[in-house]
PDB file of N, CA, C and O in Angstrom:
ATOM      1  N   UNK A  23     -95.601 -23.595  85.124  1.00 50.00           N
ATOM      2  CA  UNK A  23     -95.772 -23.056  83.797  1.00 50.00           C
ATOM      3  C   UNK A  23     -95.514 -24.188  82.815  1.00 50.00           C
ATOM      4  O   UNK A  23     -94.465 -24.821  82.937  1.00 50.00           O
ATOM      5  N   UNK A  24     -96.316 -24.480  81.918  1.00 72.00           N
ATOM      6  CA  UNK A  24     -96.398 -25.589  80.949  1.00 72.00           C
ATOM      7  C   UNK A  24     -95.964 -25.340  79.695  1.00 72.00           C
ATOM      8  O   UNK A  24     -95.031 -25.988  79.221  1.00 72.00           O
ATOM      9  N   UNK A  25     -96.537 -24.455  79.074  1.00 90.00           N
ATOM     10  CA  UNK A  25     -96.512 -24.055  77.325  1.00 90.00           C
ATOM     11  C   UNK A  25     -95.134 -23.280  76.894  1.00 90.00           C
ATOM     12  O   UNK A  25     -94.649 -22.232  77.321  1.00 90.00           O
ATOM     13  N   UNK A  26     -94.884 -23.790  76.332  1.00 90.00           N
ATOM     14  CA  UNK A  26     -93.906 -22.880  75.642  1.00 90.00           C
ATOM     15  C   UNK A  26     -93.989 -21.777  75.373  1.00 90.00           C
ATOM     16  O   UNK A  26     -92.939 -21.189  75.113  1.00 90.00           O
ATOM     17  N   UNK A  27     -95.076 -21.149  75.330  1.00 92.00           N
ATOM     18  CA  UNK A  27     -95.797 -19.714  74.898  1.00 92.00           C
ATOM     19  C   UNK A  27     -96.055 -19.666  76.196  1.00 92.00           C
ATOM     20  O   UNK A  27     -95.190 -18.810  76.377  1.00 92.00           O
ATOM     21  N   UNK A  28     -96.432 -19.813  77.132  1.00 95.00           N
ATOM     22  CA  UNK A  28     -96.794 -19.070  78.439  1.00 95.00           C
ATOM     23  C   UNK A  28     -95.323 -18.846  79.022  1.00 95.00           C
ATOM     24  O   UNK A  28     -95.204 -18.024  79.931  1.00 95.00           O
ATOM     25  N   UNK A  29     -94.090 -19.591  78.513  1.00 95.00           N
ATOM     26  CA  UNK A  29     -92.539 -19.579  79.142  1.00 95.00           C
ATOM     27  C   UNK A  29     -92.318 -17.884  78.594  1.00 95.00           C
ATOM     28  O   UNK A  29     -91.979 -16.911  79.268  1.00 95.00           O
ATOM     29  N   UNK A  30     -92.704 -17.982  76.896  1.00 96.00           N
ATOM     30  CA  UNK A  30     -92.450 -16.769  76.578  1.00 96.00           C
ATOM     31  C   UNK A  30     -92.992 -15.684  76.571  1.00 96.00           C
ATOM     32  O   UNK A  30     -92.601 -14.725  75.905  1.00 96.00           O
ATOM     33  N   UNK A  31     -93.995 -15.697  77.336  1.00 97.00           N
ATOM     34  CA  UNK A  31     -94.913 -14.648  77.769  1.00 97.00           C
ATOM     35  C   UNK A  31     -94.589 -14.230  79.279  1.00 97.00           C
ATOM     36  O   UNK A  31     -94.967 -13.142  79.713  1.00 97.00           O
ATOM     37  N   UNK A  32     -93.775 -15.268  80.165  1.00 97.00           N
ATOM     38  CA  UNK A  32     -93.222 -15.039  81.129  1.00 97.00           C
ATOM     39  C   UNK A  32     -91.937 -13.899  80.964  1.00 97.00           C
ATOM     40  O   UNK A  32     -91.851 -12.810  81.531  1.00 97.00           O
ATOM     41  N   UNK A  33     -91.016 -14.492  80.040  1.00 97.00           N
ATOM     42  CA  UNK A  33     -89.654 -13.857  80.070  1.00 97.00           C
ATOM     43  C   UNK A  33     -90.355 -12.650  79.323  1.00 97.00           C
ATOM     44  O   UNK A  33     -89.685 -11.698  79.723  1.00 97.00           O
ATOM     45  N   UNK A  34     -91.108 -12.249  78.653  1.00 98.00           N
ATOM     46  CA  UNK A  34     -91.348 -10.577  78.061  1.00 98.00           C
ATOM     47  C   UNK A  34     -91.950  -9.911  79.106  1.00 98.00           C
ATOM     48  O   UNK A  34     -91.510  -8.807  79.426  1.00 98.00           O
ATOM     49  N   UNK A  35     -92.865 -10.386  79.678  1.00 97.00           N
ATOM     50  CA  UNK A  35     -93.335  -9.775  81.172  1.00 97.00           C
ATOM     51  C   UNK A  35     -92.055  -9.307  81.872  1.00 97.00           C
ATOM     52  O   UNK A  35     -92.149  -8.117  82.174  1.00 97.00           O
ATOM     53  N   UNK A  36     -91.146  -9.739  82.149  1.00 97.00           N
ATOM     54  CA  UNK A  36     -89.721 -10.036  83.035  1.00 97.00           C
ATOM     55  C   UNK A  36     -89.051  -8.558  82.536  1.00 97.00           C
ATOM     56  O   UNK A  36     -88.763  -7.512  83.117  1.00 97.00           O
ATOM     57  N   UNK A  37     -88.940  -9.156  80.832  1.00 97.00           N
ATOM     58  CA  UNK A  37     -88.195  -8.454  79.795  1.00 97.00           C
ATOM     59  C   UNK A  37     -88.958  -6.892  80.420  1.00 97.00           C
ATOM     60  O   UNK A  37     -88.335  -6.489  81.402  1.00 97.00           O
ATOM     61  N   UNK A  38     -89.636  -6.377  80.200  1.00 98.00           N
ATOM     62  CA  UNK A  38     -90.663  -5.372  80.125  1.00 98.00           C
ATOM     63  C   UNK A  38     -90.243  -4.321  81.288  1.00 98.00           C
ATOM     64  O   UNK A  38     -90.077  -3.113  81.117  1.00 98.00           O
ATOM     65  N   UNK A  39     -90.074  -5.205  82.797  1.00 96.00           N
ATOM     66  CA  UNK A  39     -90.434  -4.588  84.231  1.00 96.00           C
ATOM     67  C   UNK A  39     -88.801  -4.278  84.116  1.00 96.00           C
ATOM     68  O   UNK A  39     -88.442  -3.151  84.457  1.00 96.00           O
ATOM     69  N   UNK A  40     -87.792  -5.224  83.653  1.00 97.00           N
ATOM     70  CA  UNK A  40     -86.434  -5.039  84.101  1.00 97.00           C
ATOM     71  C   UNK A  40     -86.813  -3.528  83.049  1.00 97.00           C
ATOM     72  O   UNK A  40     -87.406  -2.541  83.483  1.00 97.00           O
ATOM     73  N   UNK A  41     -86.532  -3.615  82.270  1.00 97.00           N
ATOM     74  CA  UNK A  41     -86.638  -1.916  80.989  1.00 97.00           C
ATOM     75  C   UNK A  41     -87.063  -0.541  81.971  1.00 97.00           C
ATOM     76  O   UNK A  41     -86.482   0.472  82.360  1.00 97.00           O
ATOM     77  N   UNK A  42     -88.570  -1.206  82.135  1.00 97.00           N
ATOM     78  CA  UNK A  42     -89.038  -0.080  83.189  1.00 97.00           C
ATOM     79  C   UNK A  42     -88.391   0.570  84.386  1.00 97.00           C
ATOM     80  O   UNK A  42     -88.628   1.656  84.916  1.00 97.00           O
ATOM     81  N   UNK A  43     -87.578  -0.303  84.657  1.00 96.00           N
ATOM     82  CA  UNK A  43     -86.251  -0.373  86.064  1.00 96.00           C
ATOM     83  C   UNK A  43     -85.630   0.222  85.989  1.00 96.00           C
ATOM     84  O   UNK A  43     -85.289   0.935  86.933  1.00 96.00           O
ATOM     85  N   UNK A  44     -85.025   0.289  84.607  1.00 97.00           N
ATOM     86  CA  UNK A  44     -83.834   0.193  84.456  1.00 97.00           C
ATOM     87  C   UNK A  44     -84.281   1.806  83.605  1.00 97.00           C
ATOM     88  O   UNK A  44     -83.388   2.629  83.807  1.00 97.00           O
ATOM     89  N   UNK A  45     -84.881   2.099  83.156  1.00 98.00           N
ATOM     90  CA  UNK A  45     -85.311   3.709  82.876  1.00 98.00           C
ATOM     91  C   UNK A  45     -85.511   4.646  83.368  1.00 98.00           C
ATOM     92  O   UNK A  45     -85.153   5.803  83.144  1.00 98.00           O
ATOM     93  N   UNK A  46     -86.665   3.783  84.753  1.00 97.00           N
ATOM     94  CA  UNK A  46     -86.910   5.288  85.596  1.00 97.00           C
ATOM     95  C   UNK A  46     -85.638   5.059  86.711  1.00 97.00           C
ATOM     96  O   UNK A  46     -85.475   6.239  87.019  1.00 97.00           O
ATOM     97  N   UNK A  47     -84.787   4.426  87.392  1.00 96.00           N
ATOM     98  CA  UNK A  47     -83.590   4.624  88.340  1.00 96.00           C
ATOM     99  C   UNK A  47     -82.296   4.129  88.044  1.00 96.00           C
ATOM    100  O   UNK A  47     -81.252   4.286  88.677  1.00 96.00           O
ATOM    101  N   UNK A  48     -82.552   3.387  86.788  1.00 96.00           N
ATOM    102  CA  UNK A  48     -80.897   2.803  86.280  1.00 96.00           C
ATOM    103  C   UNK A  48     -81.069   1.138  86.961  1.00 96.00           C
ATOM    104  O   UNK A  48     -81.894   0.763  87.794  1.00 96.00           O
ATOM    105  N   UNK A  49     -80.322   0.586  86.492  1.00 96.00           N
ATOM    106  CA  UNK A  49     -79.506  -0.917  87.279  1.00 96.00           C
ATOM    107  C   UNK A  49     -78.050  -0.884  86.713  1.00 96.00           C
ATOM    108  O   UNK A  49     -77.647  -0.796  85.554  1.00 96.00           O
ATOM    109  N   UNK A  50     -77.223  -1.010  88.211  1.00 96.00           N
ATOM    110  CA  UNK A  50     -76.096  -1.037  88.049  1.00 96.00           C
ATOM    111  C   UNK A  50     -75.901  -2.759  87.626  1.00 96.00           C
ATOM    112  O   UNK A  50     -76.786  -3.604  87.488  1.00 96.00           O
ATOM    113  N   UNK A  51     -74.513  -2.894  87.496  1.00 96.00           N
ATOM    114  CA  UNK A  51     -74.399  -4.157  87.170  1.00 96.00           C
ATOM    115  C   UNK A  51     -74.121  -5.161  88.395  1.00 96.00           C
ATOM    116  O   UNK A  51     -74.142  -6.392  88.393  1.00 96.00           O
ATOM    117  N   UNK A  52     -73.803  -4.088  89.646  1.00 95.00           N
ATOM    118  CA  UNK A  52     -73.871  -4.917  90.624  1.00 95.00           C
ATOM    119  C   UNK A  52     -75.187  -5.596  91.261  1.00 95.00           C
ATOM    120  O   UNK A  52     -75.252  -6.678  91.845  1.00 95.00           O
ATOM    121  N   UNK A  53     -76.132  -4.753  91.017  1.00 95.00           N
ATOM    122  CA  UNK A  53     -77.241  -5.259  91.175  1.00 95.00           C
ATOM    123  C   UNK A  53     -77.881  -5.861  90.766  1.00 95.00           C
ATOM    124  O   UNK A  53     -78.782  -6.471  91.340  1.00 95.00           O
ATOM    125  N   UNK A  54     -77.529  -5.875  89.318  1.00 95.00           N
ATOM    126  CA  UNK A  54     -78.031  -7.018  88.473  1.00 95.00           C
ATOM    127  C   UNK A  54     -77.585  -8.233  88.131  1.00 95.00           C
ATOM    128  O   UNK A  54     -78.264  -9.066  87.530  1.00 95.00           O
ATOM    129  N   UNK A  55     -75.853  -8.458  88.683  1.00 95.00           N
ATOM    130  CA  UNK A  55     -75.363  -9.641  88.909  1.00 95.00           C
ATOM    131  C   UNK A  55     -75.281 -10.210  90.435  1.00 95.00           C
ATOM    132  O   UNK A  55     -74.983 -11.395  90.584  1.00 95.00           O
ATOM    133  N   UNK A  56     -75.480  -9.577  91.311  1.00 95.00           N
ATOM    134  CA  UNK A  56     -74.817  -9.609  92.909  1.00 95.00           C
ATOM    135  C   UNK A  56     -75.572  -8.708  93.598  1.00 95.00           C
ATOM    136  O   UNK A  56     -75.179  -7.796  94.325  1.00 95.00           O
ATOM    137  N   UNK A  57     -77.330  -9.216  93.155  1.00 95.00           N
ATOM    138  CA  UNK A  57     -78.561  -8.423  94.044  1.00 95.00           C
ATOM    139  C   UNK A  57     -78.074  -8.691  95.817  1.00 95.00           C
ATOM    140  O   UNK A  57     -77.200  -9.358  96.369  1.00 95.00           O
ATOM    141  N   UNK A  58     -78.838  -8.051  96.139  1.00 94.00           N
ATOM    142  CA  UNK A  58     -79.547  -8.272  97.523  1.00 94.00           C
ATOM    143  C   UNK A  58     -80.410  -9.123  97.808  1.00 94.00           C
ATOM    144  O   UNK A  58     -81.174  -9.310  96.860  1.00 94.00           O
ATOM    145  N   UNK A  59     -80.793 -10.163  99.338  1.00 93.00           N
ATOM    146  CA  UNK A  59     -81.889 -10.513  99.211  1.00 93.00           C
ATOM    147  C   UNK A  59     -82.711  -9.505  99.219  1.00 93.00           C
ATOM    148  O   UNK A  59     -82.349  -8.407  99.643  1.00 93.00           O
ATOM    149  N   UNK A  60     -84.252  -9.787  98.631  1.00 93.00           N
ATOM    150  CA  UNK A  60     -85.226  -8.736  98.960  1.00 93.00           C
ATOM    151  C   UNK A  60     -85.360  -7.957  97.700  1.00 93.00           C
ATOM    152  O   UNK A  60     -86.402  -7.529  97.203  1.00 93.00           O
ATOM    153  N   UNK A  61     -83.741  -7.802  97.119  1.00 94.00           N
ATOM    154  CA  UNK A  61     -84.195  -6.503  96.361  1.00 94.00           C
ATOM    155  C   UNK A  61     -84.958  -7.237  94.960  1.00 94.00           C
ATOM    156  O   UNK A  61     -84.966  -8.449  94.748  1.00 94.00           O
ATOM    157  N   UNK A  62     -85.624  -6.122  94.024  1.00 93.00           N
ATOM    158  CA  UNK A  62     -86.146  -6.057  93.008  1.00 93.00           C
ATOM    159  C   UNK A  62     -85.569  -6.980  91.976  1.00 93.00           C
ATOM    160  O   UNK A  62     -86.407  -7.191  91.099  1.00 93.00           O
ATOM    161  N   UNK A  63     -84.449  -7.599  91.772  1.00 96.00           N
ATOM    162  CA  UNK A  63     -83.886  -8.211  90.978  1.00 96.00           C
ATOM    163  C   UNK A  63     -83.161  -9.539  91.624  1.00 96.00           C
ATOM    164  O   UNK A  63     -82.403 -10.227  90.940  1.00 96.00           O
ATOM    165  N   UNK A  64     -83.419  -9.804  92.824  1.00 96.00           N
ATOM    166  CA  UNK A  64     -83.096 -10.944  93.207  1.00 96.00           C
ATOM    167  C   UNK A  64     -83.491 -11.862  92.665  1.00 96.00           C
ATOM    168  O   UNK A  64     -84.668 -11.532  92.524  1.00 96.00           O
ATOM    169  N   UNK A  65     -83.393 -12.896  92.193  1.00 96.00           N
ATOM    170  CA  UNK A  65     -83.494 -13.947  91.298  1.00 96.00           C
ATOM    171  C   UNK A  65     -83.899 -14.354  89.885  1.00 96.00           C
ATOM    172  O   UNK A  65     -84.115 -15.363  89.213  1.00 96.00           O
ATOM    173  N   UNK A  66     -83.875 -12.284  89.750  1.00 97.00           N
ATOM    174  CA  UNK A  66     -84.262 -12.311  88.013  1.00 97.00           C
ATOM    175  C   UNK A  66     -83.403 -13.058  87.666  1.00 97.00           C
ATOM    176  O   UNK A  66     -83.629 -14.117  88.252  1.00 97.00           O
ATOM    177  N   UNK A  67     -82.190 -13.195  86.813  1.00 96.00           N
ATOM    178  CA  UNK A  67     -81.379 -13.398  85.993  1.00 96.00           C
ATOM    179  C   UNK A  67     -81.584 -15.266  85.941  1.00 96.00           C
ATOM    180  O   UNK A  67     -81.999 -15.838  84.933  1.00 96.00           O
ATOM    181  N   UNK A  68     -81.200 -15.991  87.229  1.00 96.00           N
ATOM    182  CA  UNK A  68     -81.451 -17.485  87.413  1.00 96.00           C
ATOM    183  C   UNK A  68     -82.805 -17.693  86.875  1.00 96.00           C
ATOM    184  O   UNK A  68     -82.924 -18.574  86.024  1.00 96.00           O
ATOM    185  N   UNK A  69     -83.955 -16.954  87.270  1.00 96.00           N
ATOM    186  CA  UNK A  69     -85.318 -17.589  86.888  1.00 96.00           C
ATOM    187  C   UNK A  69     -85.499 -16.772  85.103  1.00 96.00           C
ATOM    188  O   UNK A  69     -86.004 -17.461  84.217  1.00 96.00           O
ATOM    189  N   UNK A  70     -85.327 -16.236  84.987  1.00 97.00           N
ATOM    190  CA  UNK A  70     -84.848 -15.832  83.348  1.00 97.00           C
ATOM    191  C   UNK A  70     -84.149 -16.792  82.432  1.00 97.00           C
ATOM    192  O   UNK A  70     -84.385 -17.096  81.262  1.00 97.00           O
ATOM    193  N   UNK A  71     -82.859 -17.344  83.609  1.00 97.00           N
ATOM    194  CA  UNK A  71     -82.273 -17.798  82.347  1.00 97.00           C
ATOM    195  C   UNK A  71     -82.876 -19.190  82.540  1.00 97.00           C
ATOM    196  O   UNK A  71     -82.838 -19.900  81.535  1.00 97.00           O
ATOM    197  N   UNK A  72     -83.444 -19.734  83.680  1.00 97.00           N
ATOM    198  CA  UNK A  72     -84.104 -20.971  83.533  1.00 97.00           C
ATOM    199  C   UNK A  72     -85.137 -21.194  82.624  1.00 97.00           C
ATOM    200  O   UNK A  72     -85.365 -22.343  82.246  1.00 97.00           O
ATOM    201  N   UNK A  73     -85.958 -20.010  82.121  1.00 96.00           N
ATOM    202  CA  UNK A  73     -86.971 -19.893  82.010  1.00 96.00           C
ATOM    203  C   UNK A  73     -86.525 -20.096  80.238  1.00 96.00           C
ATOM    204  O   UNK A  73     -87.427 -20.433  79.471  1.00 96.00           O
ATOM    205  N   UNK A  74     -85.472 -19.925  79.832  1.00 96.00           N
ATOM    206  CA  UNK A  74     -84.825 -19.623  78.519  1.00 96.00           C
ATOM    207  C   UNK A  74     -84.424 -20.626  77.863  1.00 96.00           C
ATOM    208  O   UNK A  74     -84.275 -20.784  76.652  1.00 96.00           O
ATOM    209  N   UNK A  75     -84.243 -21.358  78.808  1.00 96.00           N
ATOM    210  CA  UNK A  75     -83.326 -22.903  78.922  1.00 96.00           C
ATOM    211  C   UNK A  75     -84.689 -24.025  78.641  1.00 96.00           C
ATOM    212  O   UNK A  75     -84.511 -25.063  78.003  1.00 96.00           O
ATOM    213  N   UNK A  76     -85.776 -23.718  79.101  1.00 95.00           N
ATOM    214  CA  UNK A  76     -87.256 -24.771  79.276  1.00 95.00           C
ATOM    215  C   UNK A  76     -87.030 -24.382  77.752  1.00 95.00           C
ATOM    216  O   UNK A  76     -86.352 -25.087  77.006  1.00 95.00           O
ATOM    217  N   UNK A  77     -87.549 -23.395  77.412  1.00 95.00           N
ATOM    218  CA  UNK A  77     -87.896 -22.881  75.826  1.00 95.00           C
ATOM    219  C   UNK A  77     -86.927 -23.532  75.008  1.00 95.00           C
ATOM    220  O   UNK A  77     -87.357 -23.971  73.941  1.00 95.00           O
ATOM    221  N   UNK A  78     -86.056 -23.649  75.191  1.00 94.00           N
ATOM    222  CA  UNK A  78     -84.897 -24.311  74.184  1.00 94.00           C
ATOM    223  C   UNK A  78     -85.115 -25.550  74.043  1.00 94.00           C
ATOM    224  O   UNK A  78     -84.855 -26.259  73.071  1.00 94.00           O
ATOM    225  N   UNK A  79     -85.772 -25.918  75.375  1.00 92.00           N
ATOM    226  CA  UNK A  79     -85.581 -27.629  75.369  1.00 92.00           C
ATOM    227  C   UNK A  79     -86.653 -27.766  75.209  1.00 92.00           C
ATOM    228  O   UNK A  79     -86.696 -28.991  75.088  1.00 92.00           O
ATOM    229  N   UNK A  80     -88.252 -27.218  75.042  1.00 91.00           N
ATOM    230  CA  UNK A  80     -89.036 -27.482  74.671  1.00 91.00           C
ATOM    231  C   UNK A  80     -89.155 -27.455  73.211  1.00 91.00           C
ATOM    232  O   UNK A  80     -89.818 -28.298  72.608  1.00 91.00           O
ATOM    233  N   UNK A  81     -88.440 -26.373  72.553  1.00 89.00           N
ATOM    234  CA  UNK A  81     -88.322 -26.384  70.993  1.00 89.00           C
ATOM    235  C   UNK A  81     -87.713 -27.408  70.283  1.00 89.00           C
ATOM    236  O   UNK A  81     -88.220 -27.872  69.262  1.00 89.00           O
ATOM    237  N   UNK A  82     -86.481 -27.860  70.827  1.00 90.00           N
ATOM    238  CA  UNK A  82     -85.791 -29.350  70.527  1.00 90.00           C
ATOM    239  C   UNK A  82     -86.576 -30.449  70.948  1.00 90.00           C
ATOM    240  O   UNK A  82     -85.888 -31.381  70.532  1.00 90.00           O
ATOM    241  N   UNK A  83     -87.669 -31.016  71.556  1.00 88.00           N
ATOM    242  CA  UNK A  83     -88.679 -31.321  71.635  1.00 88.00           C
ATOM    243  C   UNK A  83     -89.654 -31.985  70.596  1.00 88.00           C
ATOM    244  O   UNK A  83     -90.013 -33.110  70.248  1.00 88.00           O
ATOM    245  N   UNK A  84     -89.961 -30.217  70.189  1.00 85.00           N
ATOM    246  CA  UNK A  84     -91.063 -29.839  69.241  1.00 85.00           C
ATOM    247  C   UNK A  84     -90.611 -31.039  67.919  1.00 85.00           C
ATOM    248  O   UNK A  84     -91.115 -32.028  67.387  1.00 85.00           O
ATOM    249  N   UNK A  85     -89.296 -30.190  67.814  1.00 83.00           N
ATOM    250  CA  UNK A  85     -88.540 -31.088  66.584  1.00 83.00           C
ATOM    251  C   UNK A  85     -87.877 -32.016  66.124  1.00 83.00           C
ATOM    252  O   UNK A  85     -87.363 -32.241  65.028  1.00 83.00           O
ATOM    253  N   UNK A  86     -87.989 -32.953  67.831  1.00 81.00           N
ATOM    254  CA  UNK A  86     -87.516 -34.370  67.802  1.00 81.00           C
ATOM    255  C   UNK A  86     -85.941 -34.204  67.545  1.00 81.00           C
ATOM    256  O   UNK A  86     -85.228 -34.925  66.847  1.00 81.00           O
ATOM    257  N   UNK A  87     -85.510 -32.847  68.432  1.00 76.00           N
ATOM    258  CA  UNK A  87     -83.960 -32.805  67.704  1.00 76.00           C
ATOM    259  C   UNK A  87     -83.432 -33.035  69.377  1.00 76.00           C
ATOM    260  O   UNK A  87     -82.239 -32.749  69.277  1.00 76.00           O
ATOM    261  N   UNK A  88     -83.608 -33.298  70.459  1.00 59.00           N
ATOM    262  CA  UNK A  88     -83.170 -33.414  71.518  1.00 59.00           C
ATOM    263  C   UNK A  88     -83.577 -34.494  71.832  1.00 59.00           C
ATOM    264  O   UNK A  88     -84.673 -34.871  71.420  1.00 59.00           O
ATOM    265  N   UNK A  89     -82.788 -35.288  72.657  1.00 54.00           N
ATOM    266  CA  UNK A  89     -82.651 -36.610  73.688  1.00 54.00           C
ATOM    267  C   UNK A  89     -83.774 -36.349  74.849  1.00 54.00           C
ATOM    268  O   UNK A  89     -83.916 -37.160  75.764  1.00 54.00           O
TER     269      UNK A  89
END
């Protein structure tokens, strides 16, 4: 994933399915910190927050405000 806009079109996609999840059966917090392999939320949170972290550093970037 390249664009800064395709990063954030990733995490609302993400954003969207966790909601949907989390409406029709709940997410406990164990599952959402201390998944399962396999399950539905296994590596959301790491690839989320990586995904959060590109965007930041691509915006500091943008604005010549990062190293």
């Amino acid at each position: 994933m390249s664009s800064k806009q395709d990063k954030i079109k990733k995490m609302l996609e993400m954003q969207k399915k966790f909601i949907e999840l989390d409406r029709a059966r709940g997410v406990s917090a164990e599952e959402y910190f201390t998944p399962e392999d396999g399950a539905e939320l296994s590596g959301y949170r790491e690839e989320y927050s990586k995904l959060a972290m590109d965007v930041v550093d691509d915006a500091h970037k943008e604005k010549g405000s990062h190293a």
